[in-house]
Amino acid sequence: DAKTTQPNSMESNEEEPVHLPCNHSTISGTDYIHWYRQLPSQGPEYVIHGLTSNVNNRMASLAIAEDRKSSTLILHRATLRDAAVYYCILRDTINDYKLSFGAGTTVTVRA
Amino acid sequence: GAVVSQHPSWVICKSGTSVKIECRSLDFQATTMFWYRQFPKQSLMLMATSNEGSKATYEQGVEKDKFLINHASLTLSTLTVTSAHPEDSSFYICSASKDRDSPLHFGNGTRLTVT
């Protein structure tokens, strides 16, 4: 499995942007970059995913480096409801398309 | 709304009994579903891949005779924890996606407590 590396934790103030980095230096050409988040006692929630180009949706933006060895999840204006564990995961859509979770980044939002 | 439904959301059982957890995809057919387990303050650990119409694929270290998986239809996978023991107490989560290029959708999890 291609692995990802994320900071253990990150703090942000409400209404400010949050940039969550993820390193994936061993990414292969068929790996999609997925982001999920998990609130306590709930199943993970899909946030965004991409292959090569930057992606935007109503929840967040995903910026992917040109060499694809890193990416950044951007929450444009953090709210208290965005406090969660954020997981950056690579999904190989050809050979083995299961998702394996790392430790993730715990995001704390200060009011 | 939820596209993957998991039931029950919590269950308490006595040691030695078996517990069945259901996972349904509501909006799409899923030939493959995934089962995870999560202990407190830890990340999700993939247990097995459930394949419709064939045997499940288990991750290393997961006992296939203890965690029975059945994927009898394109919208339903079940996980049965057999002869449960207190160390099986955990948060069990299933997931599914429409196809390989689509994101995974997760159920809300089942909190299993074995007394």
GROMACS .gro file of C-alpha atoms in nm:
model
  226
    1ASP     CA    1   0.000   0.000   0.000
    2ALA     CA    2   0.118   0.349  -0.079
    3LYS     CA    3   0.136   0.538   0.250
    4THR     CA    4   0.049   0.890   0.353
    5THR     CA    5   0.197   1.115   0.621
    6GLN     CA    6  -0.008   1.377   0.802
    7PRO     CA    7   0.054   1.598   1.106
    8ASN     CA    8  -0.102   1.458   1.422
    9SER     CA    9  -0.301   1.769   1.503
   10MET     CA   10  -0.385   2.118   1.388
   11GLU     CA   11  -0.567   2.409   1.548
   12SER     CA   12  -0.763   2.679   1.381
   13ASN     CA   13  -0.985   2.972   1.470
   14GLU     CA   14  -1.344   2.982   1.363
   15GLU     CA   15  -1.407   3.156   1.031
   16GLU     CA   16  -1.041   3.118   0.928
   17PRO     CA   17  -0.909   2.886   0.656
   18VAL     CA   18  -0.748   2.555   0.743
   19HIS     CA   19  -0.479   2.396   0.529
   20LEU     CA   20  -0.420   2.029   0.598
   21PRO     CA   21  -0.106   1.885   0.436
   22CYS     CA   22  -0.053   1.527   0.327
   23ASN     CA   23   0.263   1.369   0.192
   24HIS     CA   24   0.243   1.065  -0.034
   25SER     CA   25   0.582   1.034  -0.196
   26THR     CA   26   0.527   0.672  -0.310
   27ILE     CA   27   0.201   0.742  -0.490
   28SER     CA   28   0.148   0.545  -0.811
   29GLY     CA   29  -0.015   0.660  -1.131
   30THR     CA   30  -0.340   0.478  -1.058
   31ASP     CA   31  -0.382   0.608  -0.702
   32TYR     CA   32  -0.660   0.853  -0.632
   33ILE     CA   33  -0.612   1.089  -0.335
   34HIS     CA   34  -0.911   1.069  -0.102
   35TRP     CA   35  -0.996   1.275   0.205
   36TYR     CA   36  -1.243   1.167   0.470
   37ARG     CA   37  -1.326   1.306   0.811
   38GLN     CA   38  -1.464   1.141   1.120
   39LEU     CA   39  -1.655   1.290   1.409
   40PRO     CA   40  -1.659   1.104   1.742
   41SER     CA   41  -1.874   0.790   1.742
   42GLN     CA   42  -1.963   0.824   1.376
   43GLY     CA   43  -1.851   0.658   1.056
   44PRO     CA   44  -1.615   0.854   0.832
   45GLU     CA   45  -1.763   1.108   0.595
   46TYR     CA   46  -1.637   1.162   0.242
   47VAL     CA   47  -1.486   1.508   0.188
   48ILE     CA   48  -1.321   1.516  -0.152
   49HIS     CA   49  -1.102   1.319  -0.390
   50GLY     CA   50  -0.888   1.379  -0.697
   51LEU     CA   51  -0.630   1.230  -0.929
   52THR     CA   52  -0.416   1.506  -1.080
   53SER     CA   53  -0.607   1.832  -1.104
   54ASN     CA   54  -0.718   2.052  -0.817
   55VAL     CA   55  -1.076   1.985  -0.709
   56ASN     CA   56  -1.341   2.198  -0.544
   57ASN     CA   57  -1.673   2.104  -0.389
   58ARG     CA   58  -1.912   2.255  -0.139
   59MET     CA   59  -1.713   2.121   0.156
   60ALA     CA   60  -1.353   2.188   0.064
   61SER     CA   61  -1.082   2.225  -0.198
   62LEU     CA   62  -0.807   1.981  -0.280
   63ALA     CA   63  -0.478   2.113  -0.410
   64ILE     CA   64  -0.254   1.846  -0.564
   65ALA     CA   65   0.115   1.909  -0.626
   66GLU     CA   66   0.234   1.881  -0.983
   67ASP     CA   67   0.443   1.572  -0.904
   68ARG     CA   68   0.150   1.430  -0.699
   69LYS     CA   69   0.379   1.354  -0.406
   70SER     CA   70   0.180   1.580  -0.177
   71SER     CA   71  -0.159   1.740  -0.148
   72THR     CA   72  -0.342   1.991   0.072
   73LEU     CA   73  -0.700   1.989   0.187
   74ILE     CA   74  -0.835   2.339   0.228
   75LEU     CA   75  -1.133   2.425   0.445
   76HIS     CA   76  -1.205   2.779   0.343
   77ARG     CA   77  -1.382   2.901   0.658
   78ALA     CA   78  -1.362   2.669   0.954
   79THR     CA   79  -1.667   2.624   1.171
   80LEU     CA   80  -1.702   2.441   1.499
   81ARG     CA   81  -1.866   2.157   1.307
   82ASP     CA   82  -1.544   2.105   1.113
   83ALA     CA   83  -1.366   1.978   1.425
   84ALA     CA   84  -1.288   1.616   1.340
   85VAL     CA   85  -1.013   1.371   1.248
   86TYR     CA   86  -0.920   1.417   0.882
   87TYR     CA   87  -0.776   1.125   0.690
   88CYS     CA   88  -0.577   1.148   0.369
   89ILE     CA   89  -0.583   0.813   0.190
   90LEU     CA   90  -0.463   0.676  -0.142
   91ARG     CA   91  -0.696   0.446  -0.330
   92ASP     CA   92  -0.556   0.231  -0.611
   93THR     CA   93  -0.846   0.192  -0.850
   94ILE     CA   94  -0.681  -0.077  -1.060
   95ASN     CA   95  -0.506  -0.332  -0.845
   96ASP     CA   96  -0.639  -0.315  -0.494
   97TYR     CA   97  -0.901  -0.050  -0.437
   98LYS     CA   98  -0.960  -0.081  -0.068
   99LEU     CA   99  -0.899   0.214   0.162
  100SER     CA  100  -0.648   0.177   0.442
  101PHE     CA  101  -0.658   0.447   0.707
  102GLY     CA  102  -0.358   0.608   0.874
  103ALA     CA  103  -0.365   0.805   1.198
  104GLY     CA  104  -0.509   1.122   1.041
  105THR     CA  105  -0.496   1.482   1.160
  106THR     CA  106  -0.710   1.592   1.453
  107VAL     CA  107  -0.845   1.937   1.377
  108THR     CA  108  -0.953   2.160   1.664
  109VAL     CA  109  -1.150   2.476   1.591
  110ARG     CA  110  -1.148   2.755   1.847
  111ALA     CA  111  -1.454   2.975   1.877
  112GLY     CA  112  -2.921   1.144   0.330
  113ALA     CA  113  -2.729   0.831   0.420
  114VAL     CA  114  -2.639   0.612   0.125
  115VAL     CA  115  -2.504   0.330   0.341
  116SER     CA  116  -2.716   0.208   0.628
  117GLN     CA  117  -2.576   0.001   0.911
  118HIS     CA  118  -2.780  -0.182   1.172
  119PRO     CA  119  -2.786  -0.202   1.467
  120SER     CA  120  -2.615   0.115   1.583
  121TRP     CA  121  -2.527  -0.048   1.912
  122VAL     CA  122  -2.557  -0.391   2.067
  123ILE     CA  123  -2.471  -0.549   2.400
  124CYS     CA  124  -2.431  -0.924   2.414
  125LYS     CA  125  -2.309  -1.187   2.654
  126SER     CA  126  -1.976  -1.358   2.611
  127GLY     CA  127  -2.006  -1.668   2.394
  128THR     CA  128  -2.301  -1.550   2.188
  129SER     CA  129  -2.299  -1.437   1.824
  130VAL     CA  130  -2.396  -1.099   1.687
  131LYS     CA  131  -2.493  -1.010   1.331
  132ILE     CA  132  -2.438  -0.662   1.186
  133GLU     CA  133  -2.604  -0.557   0.860
  134CYS     CA  134  -2.474  -0.313   0.602
  135ARG     CA  135  -2.697  -0.195   0.318
  136SER     CA  136  -2.623   0.030   0.023
  137LEU     CA  137  -2.937   0.235  -0.032
  138ASP     CA  138  -2.880   0.424  -0.356
  139PHE     CA  139  -2.658   0.194  -0.555
  140GLN     CA  140  -2.553  -0.165  -0.606
  141ALA     CA  141  -2.223  -0.260  -0.452
  142THR     CA  142  -2.037  -0.569  -0.563
  143THR     CA  143  -1.779  -0.495  -0.296
  144MET     CA  144  -1.816  -0.371   0.059
  145PHE     CA  145  -1.553  -0.323   0.326
  146TRP     CA  146  -1.564  -0.393   0.698
  147TYR     CA  147  -1.356  -0.198   0.948
  148ARG     CA  148  -1.302  -0.211   1.323
  149GLN     CA  149  -1.202   0.083   1.539
  150PHE     CA  150  -1.084   0.076   1.899
  151PRO     CA  151  -1.104   0.390   2.118
  152LYS     CA  152  -0.866   0.666   2.014
  153GLN     CA  153  -0.734   0.459   1.725
  154SER     CA  154  -0.777   0.474   1.352
  155LEU     CA  155  -0.996   0.242   1.146
  156MET     CA  156  -0.850  -0.099   1.076
  157LEU     CA  157  -0.964  -0.279   0.764
  158MET     CA  158  -1.085  -0.628   0.853
  159ALA     CA  159  -1.210  -0.771   0.527
  160THR     CA  160  -1.339  -0.709   0.178
  161SER     CA  161  -1.686  -0.848   0.117
  162ASN     CA  162  -1.747  -0.970  -0.239
  163GLU     CA  163  -2.098  -1.031  -0.370
  164GLY     CA  164  -2.145  -1.394  -0.466
  165SER     CA  165  -1.803  -1.510  -0.350
  166LYS     CA  166  -1.591  -1.548  -0.041
  167ALA     CA  167  -1.470  -1.251   0.154
  168THR     CA  168  -1.104  -1.155   0.155
  169TYR     CA  169  -0.966  -1.112   0.504
  170GLU     CA  170  -0.675  -0.893   0.611
  171GLN     CA  171  -0.380  -1.050   0.779
  172GLY     CA  172  -0.449  -1.137   1.141
  173VAL     CA  173  -0.828  -1.134   1.112
  174GLU     CA  174  -0.986  -1.471   1.190
  175LYS     CA  175  -1.227  -1.565   0.912
  176ASP     CA  176  -1.402  -1.827   1.127
  177LYS     CA  177  -1.471  -1.571   1.397
  178PHE     CA  178  -1.584  -1.286   1.174
  179LEU     CA  179  -1.819  -1.440   0.921
  180ILE     CA  180  -1.904  -1.223   0.624
  181ASN     CA  181  -2.191  -1.288   0.385
  182HIS     CA  182  -2.260  -1.075   0.079
  183ALA     CA  183  -2.566  -1.242  -0.066
  184SER     CA  184  -2.701  -0.952  -0.267
  185LEU     CA  185  -2.572  -0.639  -0.436
  186THR     CA  186  -2.710  -0.420  -0.157
  187LEU     CA  187  -2.650  -0.622   0.159
  188SER     CA  188  -2.345  -0.748   0.342
  189THR     CA  189  -2.350  -0.894   0.691
  190LEU     CA  190  -2.078  -0.940   0.949
  191THR     CA  191  -2.136  -1.200   1.220
  192VAL     CA  192  -1.911  -1.195   1.523
  193THR     CA  193  -1.922  -1.555   1.645
  194SER     CA  194  -1.861  -1.663   2.003
  195ALA     CA  195  -1.800  -1.305   2.104
  196HIS     CA  196  -1.561  -1.223   2.386
  197PRO     CA  197  -1.500  -0.894   2.570
  198GLU     CA  198  -1.192  -0.825   2.357
  199ASP     CA  199  -1.423  -0.815   2.051
  200SER     CA  200  -1.592  -0.508   2.196
  201SER     CA  201  -1.529  -0.236   1.941
  202PHE     CA  202  -1.681   0.001   1.687
  203TYR     CA  203  -1.753  -0.184   1.361
  204ILE     CA  204  -1.801   0.018   1.043
  205CYS     CA  205  -1.892  -0.086   0.691
  206SER     CA  206  -1.845   0.100   0.366
  207ALA     CA  207  -1.931   0.069  -0.002
  208SER     CA  208  -1.893   0.257  -0.326
  209LYS     CA  209  -2.074   0.248  -0.656
  210ASP     CA  210  -1.758   0.165  -0.846
  211ARG     CA  211  -1.382   0.183  -0.815
  212ASP     CA  212  -1.358   0.546  -0.919
  213SER     CA  213  -1.628   0.668  -0.680
  214PRO     CA  214  -1.573   0.766  -0.316
  215LEU     CA  215  -1.655   0.524  -0.039
  216HIS     CA  216  -1.961   0.587   0.172
  217PHE     CA  217  -1.958   0.468   0.529
  218GLY     CA  218  -2.226   0.346   0.762
  219ASN     CA  219  -2.266   0.513   1.100
  220GLY     CA  220  -2.105   0.219   1.273
  221THR     CA  221  -2.211  -0.041   1.527
  222ARG     CA  222  -2.089  -0.018   1.885
  223LEU     CA  223  -2.049  -0.375   2.012
  224THR     CA  224  -2.010  -0.436   2.383
  225VAL     CA  225  -1.952  -0.792   2.500
  226THR     CA  226  -2.010  -0.852   2.869
   0.00000   0.00000   0.00000
